[in-house]
């Protein structure tokens, strides 16, 4: 008995010291010399406590599929042309279908062969022969390929967003993929959510299109427009500082797109106006030189996400692979625009499905109030137990303090996040943690009433209560596991604290208090009564 | 020996007043369910319903009606305004249910409107939240699923642990899974599925004579329904934290029930009590002191949380307050009488004495 008691004391002390070692880093100051010896893990606070932005983004997969089908349509047409097969009007139709027309039905076999050889990712949905010898093809993606495209799209979006946020400069951002093509972004300590959303959510699809100045604008506005042309709106800054729009007719096919950009940054013109200057890679530079060389004196529109930013006249062939986007931006707008261009376009648009932002002051207030409530509850329980159970109550109080240290240590050590519901979980644990001790103490009282000696009553009480406590706690842990499995963000934090609290309370209430009672029993004179 | 609230010779006839208790429970449940039906279901917060919340804190006192008026005059007609936290905090939640506007638009509008009216009086936008309709529906579904699986796992654990009938419990789980699968084929909404699952669980426990599980499951469904009912009666909203509170209540209520059941089992094994009712009464009385003490300390801290914890945690603490009280009541007046109503387990209890 004596020997076993010694080992139990050593184990309890060991756990206690370990607990303190993990708890302290969260409480000592940043430049305390203790930092060098203690573990680096601190209790990390959830966004609801430190303030920040939480976003759930949905990736528009149908849009990505549409882009992809469009690209495939163009590819098929040029591949067919090389084989001498005339294919017309590839276009994407609703329901993720690709349509095109084969001009001569006698080439059907050759076309089918070509599709089978090089376009296995597509399957023919329908082939309708027209009276005049044309065949209309409808094709769609194979399910496997569709899945691949969806997965690659989300991966690419994730990567791009990560790059953008890194450049935006947020400390400890958390970006992760969720099910159903969703992406979760957490940006702690950020108090301008809208700017972050603008940067993250911007598709940044940049195109250069030639302006058709010969087109009749009034006709175009009525919807009469030549094939291969489109009506767009040019952003114009009005005298009062607001933006207006001016109609402009563009050639539909882009001459160059943003994929060739290697760098973009903000520069300032002679009037101190910011503009964005871009650099192309060698291939982009060659295309840009050719296009500008062929179209001197014509206008070239710079289109970003469908909006025409500027349409300057080409003065001369531009070699060296540089281009500029002018317009009236603020410094921030220009910087953000350069950032998104540098990090590349999103392969599909994203939509903000969920947005939560908590101001830092509210977070601090939550912490303060939570801590106050926890402290008040703690003191009440400590006082109550000491009054009600006397010596036993003080033992239970010590266990409770130990318990709190272990929960904190657990949170820090496992890298769990403390959220507001988590604080509530700790507070609840304080109330429930004494439960195990109450069960034991009531048992000991019963045994004492039956006339057992204190030492025998302690032994009986602990052995009878232990299984009851285990049963009762396992069910609570089951509920916590379910909470963790199905919960999101703050709820998960709550589940983690609840579980840690239960485990810690079982250890302290069953193991640690027993040591104290055994120490008392070892020292007590024969016939001494137990205050419980 | 320290203080005693419950004298050791206390012998209250809990089982004797079970009919009275059933009436109370029934009344509470009917009241809650009636309120739910009248309101067309629980009032969902934006977590589940979708929408935009903007939380504003004012430096000075402001009338809620005044706030409503200026927002409406400022072109924010489609909003509801409610006080948040304690009245002296001067904090309000402005809720926009329309989903065709962005958070930024709402925020800007709130800011311009307030600036135009308040001028020199300060305010601060503390928090803004937007939940899209799809995410809301997903969160709702997940929350219901969580409640359901919690109850199921617990039923299995109790059956296995208290009656050493793991296999029967496994059969129950399989039968339940099969039943749910069949119900899913007819494309029922998730909420109805959960209700159906609860009925199947109770029915299966009844049929398989899993008495302890039946008592516990009925008690915790009882607790959840009453808590939800009280929330509905008071017009409080359901969000994710309330679901967390409900699950905690499930855990807590069960904790209580199991401790009473444990004592019933022990007393049965030792042959204490002339009749089953007597054994149950004796067990409840023996654990009464513990039950009240633990509920007391838990209520102490939850009350501290309710009063001092601040607005964000207010409803959560309120749910826990109700839940702890109802959970304590149900373990004494619901779970045990139900256990008695169908008699001790079909299995001779002595057989699994080795497990204890």
PDB file of N, CA and C in Angstrom, chain A residues 307-354:
ATOM      1  N   UNK A 307     -15.512  43.071 -67.982  1.00  0.00           N
ATOM      2  CA  UNK A 307     -15.648  44.513 -67.905  1.00  0.00           C
ATOM      3  C   UNK A 307     -14.481  45.149 -68.657  1.00  0.00           C
ATOM      4  N   UNK A 308     -14.777  46.118 -69.500  1.00  0.00           N
ATOM      5  CA  UNK A 308     -13.710  46.745 -70.285  1.00  0.00           C
ATOM      6  C   UNK A 308     -13.095  47.885 -69.472  1.00  0.00           C
ATOM      7  N   UNK A 309     -11.836  47.727 -69.107  1.00  0.00           N
ATOM      8  CA  UNK A 309     -11.184  48.729 -68.267  1.00  0.00           C
ATOM      9  C   UNK A 309     -10.683  49.905 -69.077  1.00  0.00           C
ATOM     10  N   UNK A 310     -10.069  49.586 -70.202  1.00  0.00           N
ATOM     11  CA  UNK A 310      -9.613  50.674 -71.064  1.00  0.00           C
ATOM     12  C   UNK A 310      -9.489  50.138 -72.482  1.00  0.00           C
ATOM     13  N   UNK A 311      -9.454  51.042 -73.439  1.00  0.00           N
ATOM     14  CA  UNK A 311      -9.340  50.623 -74.833  1.00  0.00           C
ATOM     15  C   UNK A 311      -8.431  51.594 -75.558  1.00  0.00           C
ATOM     16  N   UNK A 312      -7.141  51.579 -75.270  1.00  0.00           N
ATOM     17  CA  UNK A 312      -6.218  52.541 -75.884  1.00  0.00           C
ATOM     18  C   UNK A 312      -5.939  52.200 -77.351  1.00  0.00           C
ATOM     19  N   UNK A 313      -5.571  53.214 -78.124  1.00  0.00           N
ATOM     20  CA  UNK A 313      -5.170  52.975 -79.519  1.00  0.00           C
ATOM     21  C   UNK A 313      -3.743  52.434 -79.531  1.00  0.00           C
ATOM     22  N   UNK A 314      -3.499  51.511 -80.448  1.00  0.00           N
ATOM     23  CA  UNK A 314      -2.148  50.972 -80.551  1.00  0.00           C
ATOM     24  C   UNK A 314      -1.331  51.960 -81.398  1.00  0.00           C
ATOM     25  N   UNK A 315      -0.273  52.506 -80.794  1.00  0.00           N
ATOM     26  CA  UNK A 315       0.540  53.494 -81.509  1.00  0.00           C
ATOM     27  C   UNK A 315       1.557  52.820 -82.421  1.00  0.00           C
ATOM     28  N   UNK A 316       2.057  51.698 -81.941  1.00  0.00           N
ATOM     29  CA  UNK A 316       3.150  51.056 -82.651  1.00  0.00           C
ATOM     30  C   UNK A 316       3.215  49.611 -82.204  1.00  0.00           C
ATOM     31  N   UNK A 317       3.938  48.794 -82.925  1.00  0.00           N
ATOM     32  CA  UNK A 317       4.151  47.412 -82.520  1.00  0.00           C
ATOM     33  C   UNK A 317       4.840  47.404 -81.152  1.00  0.00           C
ATOM     34  N   UNK A 318       4.270  46.624 -80.214  1.00  0.00           N
ATOM     35  CA  UNK A 318       4.863  46.619 -78.881  1.00  0.00           C
ATOM     36  C   UNK A 318       5.668  45.338 -78.677  1.00  0.00           C
ATOM     37  N   UNK A 319       6.984  45.510 -78.606  1.00  0.00           N
ATOM     38  CA  UNK A 319       7.836  44.355 -78.321  1.00  0.00           C
ATOM     39  C   UNK A 319       8.324  44.477 -76.879  1.00  0.00           C
ATOM     40  N   UNK A 320       8.794  43.366 -76.334  1.00  0.00           N
ATOM     41  CA  UNK A 320       9.293  43.418 -74.952  1.00  0.00           C
ATOM     42  C   UNK A 320       8.281  42.889 -73.965  1.00  0.00           C
ATOM     43  N   UNK A 321       7.054  42.674 -74.433  1.00  0.00           N
ATOM     44  CA  UNK A 321       6.081  41.965 -73.590  1.00  0.00           C
ATOM     45  C   UNK A 321       5.607  42.708 -72.367  1.00  0.00           C
ATOM     46  N   UNK A 322       5.288  44.002 -72.544  1.00  0.00           N
ATOM     47  CA  UNK A 322       4.722  44.737 -71.419  1.00  0.00           C
ATOM     48  C   UNK A 322       3.408  45.374 -71.825  1.00  0.00           C
ATOM     49  N   UNK A 323       2.475  45.405 -70.915  1.00  0.00           N
ATOM     50  CA  UNK A 323       1.205  46.088 -71.187  1.00  0.00           C
ATOM     51  C   UNK A 323       0.739  46.750 -69.904  1.00  0.00           C
ATOM     52  N   UNK A 324      -0.205  47.672 -70.045  1.00  0.00           N
ATOM     53  CA  UNK A 324      -0.666  48.404 -68.869  1.00  0.00           C
ATOM     54  C   UNK A 324      -2.172  48.440 -68.822  1.00  0.00           C
ATOM     55  N   UNK A 325      -2.705  48.437 -67.612  1.00  0.00           N
ATOM     56  CA  UNK A 325      -4.120  48.712 -67.446  1.00  0.00           C
ATOM     57  C   UNK A 325      -4.218  50.054 -66.761  1.00  0.00           C
ATOM     58  N   UNK A 326      -4.764  51.017 -67.487  1.00  0.00           N
ATOM     59  CA  UNK A 326      -4.984  52.314 -66.857  1.00  0.00           C
ATOM     60  C   UNK A 326      -6.450  52.400 -66.504  1.00  0.00           C
ATOM     61  N   UNK A 327      -6.792  53.426 -65.836  1.00  0.00           N
ATOM     62  CA  UNK A 327      -8.157  53.568 -65.361  1.00  0.00           C
ATOM     63  C   UNK A 327      -8.009  54.362 -64.097  1.00  0.00           C
ATOM     64  N   UNK A 328      -9.110  54.750 -63.506  1.00  0.00           N
ATOM     65  CA  UNK A 328      -8.921  55.544 -62.306  1.00  0.00           C
ATOM     66  C   UNK A 328      -9.094  54.684 -61.072  1.00  0.00           C
ATOM     67  N   UNK A 329      -8.021  54.158 -60.600  1.00  0.00           N
ATOM     68  CA  UNK A 329      -8.062  53.337 -59.397  1.00  0.00           C
ATOM     69  C   UNK A 329      -7.540  54.134 -58.223  1.00  0.00           C
ATOM     70  N   UNK A 330      -7.925  53.720 -57.051  1.00  0.00           N
ATOM     71  CA  UNK A 330      -7.228  54.184 -55.852  1.00  0.00           C
ATOM     72  C   UNK A 330      -5.977  53.322 -55.739  1.00  0.00           C
ATOM     73  N   UNK A 331      -5.064  53.702 -54.876  1.00  0.00           N
ATOM     74  CA  UNK A 331      -3.839  52.918 -54.691  1.00  0.00           C
ATOM     75  C   UNK A 331      -4.177  51.478 -54.300  1.00  0.00           C
ATOM     76  N   UNK A 332      -5.164  51.341 -53.384  1.00  0.00           N
ATOM     77  CA  UNK A 332      -5.540  50.013 -52.905  1.00  0.00           C
ATOM     78  C   UNK A 332      -6.114  49.170 -54.032  1.00  0.00           C
ATOM     79  N   UNK A 333      -7.012  49.790 -54.816  1.00  0.00           N
ATOM     80  CA  UNK A 333      -7.631  49.046 -55.922  1.00  0.00           C
ATOM     81  C   UNK A 333      -6.579  48.552 -56.891  1.00  0.00           C
ATOM     82  N   UNK A 334      -5.635  49.458 -57.212  1.00  0.00           N
ATOM     83  CA  UNK A 334      -4.582  49.089 -58.161  1.00  0.00           C
ATOM     84  C   UNK A 334      -3.727  47.957 -57.602  1.00  0.00           C
ATOM     85  N   UNK A 335      -3.408  48.066 -56.299  1.00  0.00           N
ATOM     86  CA  UNK A 335      -2.574  47.036 -55.677  1.00  0.00           C
ATOM     87  C   UNK A 335      -3.302  45.692 -55.691  1.00  0.00           C
ATOM     88  N   UNK A 336      -4.603  45.729 -55.365  1.00  0.00           N
ATOM     89  CA  UNK A 336      -5.380  44.495 -55.339  1.00  0.00           C
ATOM     90  C   UNK A 336      -5.518  43.886 -56.730  1.00  0.00           C
ATOM     91  N   UNK A 337      -5.668  44.774 -57.732  1.00  0.00           N
ATOM     92  CA  UNK A 337      -5.791  44.303 -59.111  1.00  0.00           C
ATOM     93  C   UNK A 337      -4.492  43.631 -59.556  1.00  0.00           C
ATOM     94  N   UNK A 338      -3.370  44.261 -59.240  1.00  0.00           N
ATOM     95  CA  UNK A 338      -2.070  43.676 -59.585  1.00  0.00           C
ATOM     96  C   UNK A 338      -1.918  42.324 -58.896  1.00  0.00           C
ATOM     97  N   UNK A 339      -2.372  42.272 -57.645  1.00  0.00           N
ATOM     98  CA  UNK A 339      -2.246  41.027 -56.879  1.00  0.00           C
ATOM     99  C   UNK A 339      -3.004  39.885 -57.554  1.00  0.00           C
ATOM    100  N   UNK A 340      -4.269  40.146 -57.932  1.00  0.00           N
ATOM    101  CA  UNK A 340      -5.039  39.048 -58.534  1.00  0.00           C
ATOM    102  C   UNK A 340      -4.495  38.667 -59.906  1.00  0.00           C
ATOM    103  N   UNK A 341      -3.984  39.637 -60.640  1.00  0.00           N
ATOM    104  CA  UNK A 341      -3.436  39.306 -61.962  1.00  0.00           C
ATOM    105  C   UNK A 341      -2.171  38.466 -61.828  1.00  0.00           C
ATOM    106  N   UNK A 342      -1.372  38.811 -60.836  1.00  0.00           N
ATOM    107  CA  UNK A 342      -0.124  38.098 -60.588  1.00  0.00           C
ATOM    108  C   UNK A 342      -0.410  36.661 -60.191  1.00  0.00           C
ATOM    109  N   UNK A 343      -1.444  36.474 -59.389  1.00  0.00           N
ATOM    110  CA  UNK A 343      -1.692  35.117 -58.887  1.00  0.00           C
ATOM    111  C   UNK A 343      -2.521  34.291 -59.857  1.00  0.00           C
ATOM    112  N   UNK A 344      -2.895  34.888 -60.983  1.00  0.00           N
ATOM    113  CA  UNK A 344      -3.571  34.099 -62.006  1.00  0.00           C
ATOM    114  C   UNK A 344      -5.076  34.067 -61.838  1.00  0.00           C
ATOM    115  N   UNK A 345      -5.729  33.654 -62.927  1.00  0.00           N
ATOM    116  CA  UNK A 345      -7.192  33.646 -62.928  1.00  0.00           C
ATOM    117  C   UNK A 345      -7.722  32.402 -62.226  1.00  0.00           C
ATOM    118  N   UNK A 346      -8.910  32.527 -61.675  1.00  0.00           N
ATOM    119  CA  UNK A 346      -9.582  31.339 -61.153  1.00  0.00           C
ATOM    120  C   UNK A 346     -10.171  30.583 -62.341  1.00  0.00           C
ATOM    121  N   UNK A 347     -10.035  29.264 -62.368  1.00  0.00           N
ATOM    122  CA  UNK A 347     -10.557  28.506 -63.507  1.00  0.00           C
ATOM    123  C   UNK A 347     -12.079  28.478 -63.539  1.00  0.00           C
ATOM    124  N   UNK A 348     -12.693  28.894 -62.468  1.00  0.00           N
ATOM    125  CA  UNK A 348     -14.158  28.973 -62.424  1.00  0.00           C
ATOM    126  C   UNK A 348     -14.509  30.031 -61.402  1.00  0.00           C
ATOM    127  N   UNK A 349     -15.652  30.681 -61.572  1.00  0.00           N
ATOM    128  CA  UNK A 349     -16.026  31.693 -60.578  1.00  0.00           C
ATOM    129  C   UNK A 349     -16.330  31.034 -59.237  1.00  0.00           C
ATOM    130  N   UNK A 350     -16.136  31.780 -58.168  1.00  0.00           N
ATOM    131  CA  UNK A 350     -16.528  31.266 -56.848  1.00  0.00           C
ATOM    132  C   UNK A 350     -17.610  32.182 -56.283  1.00  0.00           C
ATOM    133  N   UNK A 351     -18.418  31.586 -55.432  1.00  0.00           N
ATOM    134  CA  UNK A 351     -19.497  32.347 -54.832  1.00  0.00           C
ATOM    135  C   UNK A 351     -19.354  32.228 -53.320  1.00  0.00           C
ATOM    136  N   UNK A 352     -19.583  33.326 -52.614  1.00  0.00           N
ATOM    137  CA  UNK A 352     -19.505  33.276 -51.152  1.00  0.00           C
ATOM    138  C   UNK A 352     -20.805  32.676 -50.621  1.00  0.00           C
ATOM    139  N   UNK A 353     -20.714  31.499 -50.036  1.00  0.00           N
ATOM    140  CA  UNK A 353     -21.912  30.825 -49.538  1.00  0.00           C
ATOM    141  C   UNK A 353     -22.179  31.172 -48.080  1.00  0.00           C
ATOM    142  N   UNK A 354     -21.108  31.479 -47.385  1.00  0.00           N
ATOM    143  CA  UNK A 354     -21.252  31.750 -45.961  1.00  0.00           C
ATOM    144  C   UNK A 354     -20.144  32.716 -45.579  1.00  0.00           C
TER     145      UNK A 354
END
